[in-house]
CSV table of C-alpha atoms and ligand atoms in Angstrom, one decimal:
chain,number,residue,atom,x,y,z
A,1,MET,CA,-52.0,149.5,64.8
A,2,ASN,CA,-49.2,151.4,63.0
A,3,LEU,CA,-48.2,149.7,59.7
A,4,THR,CA,-44.5,150.2,60.2
A,5,ALA,CA,-44.8,148.3,63.4
A,6,GLN,CA,-45.8,145.2,61.5
A,7,ALA,CA,-43.0,145.4,59.0
A,8,SER,CA,-40.0,143.3,60.2
A,9,PRO,CA,-37.5,145.8,61.6
A,10,VAL,CA,-34.3,146.6,59.7
A,11,ILE,CA,-32.7,148.3,62.6
A,12,SER,CA,-33.1,147.3,66.3
A,13,ALA,CA,-31.9,149.5,69.1
A,14,VAL,CA,-31.3,147.8,72.4
A,15,ILE,CA,-31.2,149.9,75.6
A,16,PRO,CA,-30.2,148.3,78.9
A,17,ALA,CA,-31.9,150.4,81.6
A,18,TYR,CA,-31.5,150.2,85.4
A,19,ASN,CA,-33.4,152.8,87.4
A,20,GLU,CA,-33.7,155.1,84.5
A,21,SER,CA,-37.3,156.3,84.9
A,22,GLN,CA,-36.1,159.9,85.0
A,23,GLY,CA,-34.8,160.1,81.5
A,24,ILE,CA,-35.9,157.0,79.6
A,25,ALA,CA,-38.7,158.8,77.8
A,26,GLU,CA,-36.3,161.5,76.5
A,27,THR,CA,-33.8,158.8,75.5
A,28,ILE,CA,-36.4,156.8,73.5
A,29,LYS,CA,-37.6,160.0,71.9
A,30,GLN,CA,-34.1,161.0,70.7
A,31,ILE,CA,-33.2,157.6,69.5
A,32,ALA,CA,-36.5,157.2,67.7
A,33,GLY,CA,-36.0,160.6,66.0
A,34,CYS,CA,-32.5,159.5,64.7
A,35,LEU,CA,-33.8,156.1,63.6
A,36,ASN,CA,-36.7,157.7,61.7
A,37,ALA,CA,-34.3,159.9,59.8
A,38,CYS,CA,-32.7,156.7,58.4
A,39,GLU,CA,-35.3,154.0,58.3
A,40,SER,CA,-38.9,153.6,59.1
A,41,ALA,CA,-38.8,149.8,59.9
A,42,TRP,CA,-37.1,150.0,63.3
A,43,GLU,CA,-37.7,148.7,66.8
A,44,ILE,CA,-36.4,149.9,70.1
A,45,ILE,CA,-36.1,147.2,72.8
A,46,VAL,CA,-35.6,148.6,76.3
A,47,VAL,CA,-34.4,146.0,78.7
A,48,ASP,CA,-35.3,147.0,82.3
A,49,ASP,CA,-32.7,145.3,84.4
A,50,GLY,CA,-34.8,144.8,87.5
A,51,SER,CA,-35.2,148.5,88.3
A,52,CYS,CA,-36.6,149.6,91.7
A,53,ASP,CA,-38.2,152.6,90.1
A,54,PRO,CA,-41.0,152.8,87.5
A,55,THR,CA,-38.7,152.4,84.5
A,56,TYR,CA,-40.8,149.5,83.1
A,57,GLN,CA,-44.1,151.3,83.6
A,58,GLN,CA,-42.7,154.2,81.6
A,59,ILE,CA,-41.6,151.8,78.8
A,60,CYS,CA,-45.2,150.2,78.7
A,61,ARG,CA,-46.7,153.7,78.6
A,62,ILE,CA,-44.6,154.7,75.6
A,63,SER,CA,-45.1,151.3,73.9
A,64,GLU,CA,-48.8,151.7,74.0
A,65,GLY,CA,-48.6,154.8,71.9
A,66,GLU,CA,-45.7,153.6,69.7
A,67,PRO,CA,-45.6,149.8,69.1
A,68,ARG,CA,-42.1,150.0,67.6
A,69,VAL,CA,-41.0,150.6,71.2
A,70,LYS,CA,-40.9,147.3,73.0
A,71,GLY,CA,-39.9,146.3,76.6
A,72,ILE,CA,-38.6,143.5,78.6
A,73,THR,CA,-38.3,143.5,82.4
A,74,LEU,CA,-36.0,141.1,84.1
A,75,SER,CA,-36.9,139.4,87.4
A,76,ARG,CA,-34.1,141.1,89.2
A,77,ASN,CA,-31.0,143.2,88.6
A,78,PHE,CA,-28.8,140.8,86.6
A,79,GLY,CA,-26.3,143.4,85.4
A,80,LYS,CA,-25.7,145.3,82.2
A,81,GLU,CA,-24.1,142.4,80.4
A,82,ALA,CA,-27.1,140.2,80.9
A,83,ALA,CA,-29.5,143.0,79.9
A,84,ILE,CA,-27.5,143.5,76.7
A,85,LEU,CA,-27.7,139.8,75.9
A,86,ALA,CA,-31.5,139.8,76.6
A,87,GLY,CA,-31.9,142.6,74.1
A,88,LEU,CA,-29.7,140.9,71.5
A,89,GLU,CA,-31.7,137.6,71.9
A,90,HIS,CA,-35.0,139.4,71.3
A,91,ALA,CA,-34.0,141.8,68.6
A,92,SER,CA,-35.1,140.9,65.1
A,93,GLY,CA,-33.4,143.7,63.1
A,94,GLN,CA,-30.8,143.2,60.3
A,95,ALA,CA,-28.6,145.4,62.4
A,96,VAL,CA,-28.7,145.9,66.1
A,97,ILE,CA,-27.5,149.1,67.9
A,98,ILE,CA,-26.6,148.8,71.6
A,99,ILE,CA,-26.9,152.2,73.4
A,100,ASP,CA,-27.0,153.4,77.0
A,101,ALA,CA,-30.2,154.8,78.5
A,102,ASP,CA,-28.5,157.9,80.0
A,103,LEU,CA,-27.7,159.7,76.7
A,104,GLN,CA,-24.0,159.4,77.3
A,105,HIS,CA,-23.9,157.6,74.0
A,106,PRO,CA,-25.0,160.3,71.5
A,107,PRO,CA,-28.0,159.1,69.4
A,108,SER,CA,-26.9,161.6,66.8
A,109,LEU,CA,-24.1,159.1,65.8
A,110,ILE,CA,-26.8,156.5,64.8
A,111,PRO,CA,-27.1,157.7,61.1
A,112,GLU,CA,-23.3,157.5,60.7
A,113,MET,CA,-23.2,154.0,62.2
A,114,ILE,CA,-26.0,152.9,59.9
A,115,GLY,CA,-24.1,154.5,57.0
A,116,LYS,CA,-20.9,152.5,57.8
A,117,TRP,CA,-23.0,149.3,58.1
A,118,ARG,CA,-24.7,149.9,54.7
A,119,SER,CA,-21.2,150.3,53.3
A,120,GLY,CA,-20.2,146.9,54.5
A,121,ALA,CA,-19.0,147.1,58.1
A,122,GLN,CA,-20.4,144.3,60.2
A,123,ILE,CA,-19.3,145.7,63.5
A,124,VAL,CA,-19.3,149.5,64.1
A,125,HIS,CA,-17.4,150.3,67.3
A,126,THR,CA,-17.6,153.7,68.9
A,127,VAL,CA,-14.5,154.9,70.7
A,128,LYS,CA,-14.5,157.5,73.5
A,129,ARG,CA,-12.4,160.5,72.5
A,130,ASN,CA,-12.6,162.0,76.0
A,131,ARG,CA,-13.9,160.8,79.4
A,132,THR,CA,-14.5,164.2,80.9
A,133,ALA,CA,-17.8,163.0,82.4
A,134,ASP,CA,-15.8,160.5,84.5
A,135,SER,CA,-14.1,161.3,87.8
A,136,ALA,CA,-10.3,161.2,87.9
A,137,GLY,CA,-10.4,158.0,89.9
A,138,LYS,CA,-12.7,156.2,87.5
A,139,LYS,CA,-10.6,157.4,84.5
A,140,ALA,CA,-7.4,156.1,86.1
A,141,ALA,CA,-9.1,152.7,87.1
A,142,ALA,CA,-10.5,152.4,83.6
A,143,TYR,CA,-7.1,153.2,82.0
A,144,CYS,CA,-5.3,150.5,84.2
A,145,ILE,CA,-7.9,147.8,83.6
A,146,ASN,CA,-8.1,148.5,79.8
A,147,GLN,CA,-4.3,148.4,79.6
A,148,LEU,CA,-4.2,145.1,81.5
A,149,ILE,CA,-6.8,143.5,79.3
A,150,SER,CA,-5.3,144.9,76.1
A,151,ASN,CA,-1.7,143.8,77.0
A,152,LEU,CA,-2.5,140.5,78.6
A,153,GLY,CA,-5.6,139.5,76.7
A,154,GLY,CA,-4.4,140.7,73.3
A,155,ILE,CA,-7.6,142.5,72.4
A,156,ASN,CA,-7.8,146.3,72.2
A,157,VAL,CA,-10.5,147.7,74.5
A,158,ASN,CA,-8.8,151.0,75.1
A,159,ASN,CA,-11.5,153.7,75.4
A,160,SER,CA,-14.0,151.4,73.8
A,161,SER,CA,-17.6,151.6,74.7
A,162,ASP,CA,-20.7,149.3,74.6
A,163,PHE,CA,-22.2,151.7,72.1
A,164,LYS,CA,-22.0,149.5,68.9
A,165,LEU,CA,-23.8,148.5,65.8
A,166,LEU,CA,-23.8,144.7,65.0
A,167,ASP,CA,-24.8,143.1,61.8
A,168,ARG,CA,-27.4,140.2,62.1
A,169,GLU,CA,-24.6,137.7,61.4
A,170,ILE,CA,-22.6,139.0,64.4
A,171,VAL,CA,-25.7,139.0,66.6
A,172,ASP,CA,-26.4,135.4,65.7
A,173,ILE,CA,-22.8,134.4,66.5
A,174,ILE,CA,-22.9,136.2,69.9
A,175,VAL,CA,-26.2,134.6,70.8
A,176,ARG,CA,-25.7,131.1,69.5
A,177,LEU,CA,-21.9,130.4,69.6
A,178,LEU,CA,-20.8,132.4,72.6
A,179,PRO,CA,-22.8,130.8,75.4
A,180,GLU,CA,-20.4,131.8,78.3
A,181,ARG,CA,-22.0,132.9,81.5
A,182,GLU,CA,-19.3,135.4,82.4
A,183,ARG,CA,-19.5,138.0,79.7
A,184,PHE,CA,-17.6,141.1,78.7
A,185,PHE,CA,-19.5,142.4,75.7
A,186,ARG,CA,-16.9,145.0,74.6
A,187,GLY,CA,-14.2,142.4,74.6
A,188,LEU,CA,-16.2,139.7,72.9
A,189,THR,CA,-17.0,142.1,70.0
A,190,SER,CA,-13.3,143.0,69.6
A,191,TRP,CA,-12.4,139.3,69.7
A,192,LEU,CA,-14.7,138.3,66.9
A,193,GLY,CA,-12.9,139.9,64.0
A,194,PHE,CA,-15.0,140.4,60.8
A,195,SER,CA,-15.1,143.7,59.1
A,196,GLU,CA,-15.0,146.5,61.6
A,197,ALA,CA,-15.4,150.3,61.5
A,198,TYR,CA,-14.7,152.9,64.1
A,199,ILE,CA,-16.4,156.2,65.1
A,200,TYR,CA,-14.9,158.5,67.7
A,201,PHE,CA,-17.2,160.5,70.1
A,202,ASP,CA,-17.1,162.7,73.1
A,203,VAL,CA,-18.8,161.3,76.2
A,204,ALA,CA,-21.6,163.5,77.2
A,205,ASP,CA,-22.5,164.2,80.9
A,206,ARG,CA,-24.8,161.7,82.4
A,207,GLN,CA,-28.5,162.4,82.1
A,208,GLY,CA,-30.4,161.9,85.4
A,209,ASP,CA,-28.6,160.8,88.6
A,210,GLN,CA,-25.4,158.9,89.3
A,211,SER,CA,-23.7,156.1,87.4
A,212,LYS,CA,-25.5,152.8,88.1
A,213,TRP,CA,-22.2,150.9,88.7
A,214,SER,CA,-21.1,150.3,92.2
A,215,PHE,CA,-17.4,150.0,92.9
A,216,TRP,CA,-17.8,146.2,93.5
A,217,ALA,CA,-19.8,145.8,90.2
A,218,LEU,CA,-17.0,147.5,88.3
A,219,LEU,CA,-14.4,145.3,90.1
A,220,GLU,CA,-16.4,142.2,89.2
A,221,LEU,CA,-16.6,143.3,85.6
A,222,SER,CA,-12.9,144.0,85.4
A,223,ILE,CA,-12.0,140.5,86.8
A,224,THR,CA,-14.5,138.9,84.4
A,225,ALA,CA,-13.0,140.9,81.5
A,226,LEU,CA,-9.5,139.8,82.5
A,227,THR,CA,-10.2,136.2,83.3
A,228,SER,CA,-12.3,135.6,80.2
A,229,PHE,CA,-9.6,136.7,77.8
A,230,THR,CA,-6.4,135.6,79.2
A,231,CYS,CA,-4.7,133.0,81.5
A,232,ALA,CA,-1.7,135.3,81.8
A,233,PRO,CA,-2.2,135.9,85.6
A,234,LEU,CA,-1.8,132.1,86.1
A,235,ARG,CA,1.5,132.2,84.1
A,236,ILE,CA,2.6,135.2,86.2
A,237,ILE,CA,2.2,133.0,89.3
A,238,THR,CA,4.6,130.4,87.8
A,239,PHE,CA,7.2,133.2,87.1
A,240,LEU,CA,6.7,134.5,90.6
A,241,GLY,CA,7.3,131.0,92.0
A,242,ILE,CA,10.5,130.7,89.9
A,243,ALA,CA,11.7,134.2,91.1
A,244,THR,CA,11.0,133.2,94.7
A,245,LEU,CA,13.0,129.9,94.2
A,246,LEU,CA,16.0,131.9,92.9
A,247,LEU,CA,15.8,134.2,95.8
A,248,GLY,CA,15.7,131.2,98.1
A,249,PHE,CA,18.9,129.8,96.4
A,250,LEU,CA,20.6,133.2,96.8
A,251,VAL,CA,19.8,133.3,100.6
A,252,ALA,CA,20.9,129.7,101.0
A,253,GLY,CA,24.1,130.4,99.1
A,254,ASP,CA,24.7,133.4,101.3
A,255,ALA,CA,24.2,131.3,104.5
A,256,ILE,CA,26.5,128.6,103.3
A,257,TRP,CA,29.2,131.2,102.4
A,258,SER,CA,28.9,132.8,105.8
A,259,LEU,CA,29.3,129.4,107.4
A,260,ILE,CA,32.5,128.7,105.3
A,261,ILE,CA,34.1,132.0,106.2
A,262,GLY,CA,33.1,131.5,109.8
A,263,GLN,CA,30.6,134.4,110.1
A,264,SER,CA,27.4,133.9,112.1
A,265,VAL,CA,24.3,133.9,109.9
A,266,SER,CA,22.0,136.8,110.7
A,267,GLY,CA,18.9,134.7,111.0
A,268,TYR,CA,15.9,136.5,112.4
A,269,ALA,CA,15.3,139.2,109.9
A,270,THR,CA,16.0,137.0,106.9
A,271,ILE,CA,13.5,134.4,108.2
A,272,VAL,CA,10.8,136.9,108.9
A,273,ILE,CA,11.2,138.6,105.6
A,274,SER,CA,11.2,135.4,103.6
A,275,VAL,CA,8.2,134.0,105.5
A,276,LEU,CA,6.2,137.2,104.8
A,277,LEU,CA,7.3,137.4,101.2
A,278,ILE,CA,6.6,133.8,100.4
A,279,GLY,CA,3.4,133.8,102.4
A,280,SER,CA,2.0,136.7,100.5
A,281,PHE,CA,3.0,135.3,97.2
A,282,ILE,CA,1.2,132.1,98.0
A,283,MET,CA,-1.9,133.9,99.2
A,284,ILE,CA,-2.1,136.1,96.1
A,285,SER,CA,-1.5,133.1,93.9
A,286,LEU,CA,-4.3,131.2,95.6
A,287,GLY,CA,-6.6,134.2,95.1
A,288,ILE,CA,-5.8,134.3,91.4
A,289,ILE,CA,-6.3,130.6,90.9
A,290,GLY,CA,-9.5,130.9,93.0
A,291,GLU,CA,-10.8,133.5,90.6
A,292,TYR,CA,-10.4,131.1,87.7
A,293,ILE,CA,-12.0,128.3,89.6
A,294,ALA,CA,-14.9,130.5,90.5
A,295,LYS,CA,-15.4,131.3,86.8
A,296,ILE,CA,-15.3,127.6,86.0
A,297,TYR,CA,-17.9,127.0,88.7
A,298,GLU,CA,-20.2,129.6,87.3
A,299,GLU,CA,-19.9,128.1,83.8
A,300,VAL,CA,-20.5,124.5,85.0
A,301,LYS,CA,-23.6,125.5,86.9
A,302,ALA,CA,-24.9,126.8,83.5
A,303,ARG,CA,-27.7,128.9,85.0
A,304,PRO,CA,-29.6,131.1,82.6
A,305,HIS,CA,-28.0,134.6,82.1
A,306,TYR,CA,-31.3,136.3,83.1
A,307,LEU,CA,-35.0,135.6,83.8
A,308,ILE,CA,-37.8,137.6,82.2
A,309,LYS,CA,-40.6,138.8,84.5
A,310,ALA,CA,-42.7,140.4,81.8
A,311,SER,CA,-42.5,141.9,78.3
A,312,ILE,CA,-44.4,144.2,76.0
A,313,GLY,CA,-44.5,144.0,72.2
A,314,ILE,CA,-42.1,141.0,72.1
A,315,GLY,CA,-42.9,137.6,70.7
A,316,ASN,CA,-41.4,134.5,72.3
A,317,LYS,CA,-38.1,134.7,70.4
A,318,LYS,CA,-35.6,133.3,72.9
A,319,PRO,CA,-34.8,129.7,72.0
B,1,UDP,N1,-27.2,149.4,83.6
B,1,UDP,C1,-27.9,148.2,83.6
B,1,UDP,N2,-27.8,147.3,84.7
B,1,UDP,C2,-26.9,147.6,85.7
B,1,UDP,C3,-26.2,148.8,85.6
B,1,UDP,C4,-26.3,149.7,84.5
B,1,UDP,O1,-28.7,147.9,82.7
B,1,UDP,O2,-26.8,146.8,86.6
B,1,UDP,C5,-27.4,150.3,82.4
B,1,UDP,C6,-27.7,151.7,82.8
B,1,UDP,O3,-29.1,151.9,83.0
B,1,UDP,C7,-27.2,152.5,81.6
B,1,UDP,C8,-26.0,151.6,81.1
B,1,UDP,O4,-26.2,150.3,81.7
B,1,UDP,O5,-28.1,152.5,80.5
B,1,UDP,C9,-24.7,152.2,81.6
B,1,UDP,O6,-24.7,152.4,83.0
B,1,UDP,P1,-24.1,153.7,83.7
B,1,UDP,O7,-24.5,154.9,82.9
B,1,UDP,O8,-24.5,153.7,85.1
B,1,UDP,O9,-22.6,153.4,83.6
B,1,UDP,P2,-21.4,154.3,83.1
B,1,UDP,O10,-21.9,155.3,82.0
B,1,UDP,O11,-20.9,154.9,84.3
B,1,UDP,O12,-20.4,153.3,82.5
B,2,MG,MG1,-23.6,156.2,81.7
């Protein structure tokens, strides 16, 4: 066995991968090349998030030739957030880099990230300078959601990405002290504080086929992101309620005034409009409250974030 494989790793790279069999070998090769340039004691942990294609078989094949490449395959598709957590829980490096499997996060930034970590940064964020690889719709949706989270939740996630370097202390905090089921990794790392550094990068075109996120998966992530960082939508409901009440007083005042001056009250349109308005306010409000209740329900059930089907090169690290 390779000697460097036995040394405890200084740097771990965690790659969440879902149906990435087409490009995973090239991604691992490029990341390993960049890690080798900085440090020989490294490990790469690829977390196969229940792929339907032979992603895990590819990881096993590579791992047999290079034991510093390790793999975990989850029992089904749990989503990128769970895959990242699985990687963090099994990484043993002093610093952990989280990077996508499709080469949209340039591995060439790794030496700079490690450099910033060595100069004292505990979290190295990478920020997207452009999003030319995304469609106009995705860009607009991402902008609106990031603005909402940043303004209501008070954490800056504008153009942020999951491509980050975390010091061991930060990884331990995320794994041990942030046990929430509904996770938004990008937000959590901004919420933590500590000493942070930023690197700007241009998003490359996606290697391989289409993005692995469906519209519903993105919507779910956005709702999780919003509800896990702010209760502002609940407060907005209260303000909407007060606004509707004021409107009600206004209409009532108008009706009483019309009675006093002897005019007949124009009833039908007013009633229909108020019923529709108030009805829709109530339904939207119930929906928002429902989202928070659903999140509480998920937390109370306290099911594991993910289940591991098999792994290669990994000891039983998870507590
Ligand atoms: N991914 C994952 N599980 C999923 C969806 C995506 O592990 O359910 C991985 C995927 O393999 C990739 C990363 O998350 O490494 C980012 O996914 P993608 O490139 O599809 O997203 P985008 O770049 O469009 O944000
Ligand atoms: Mg991508």
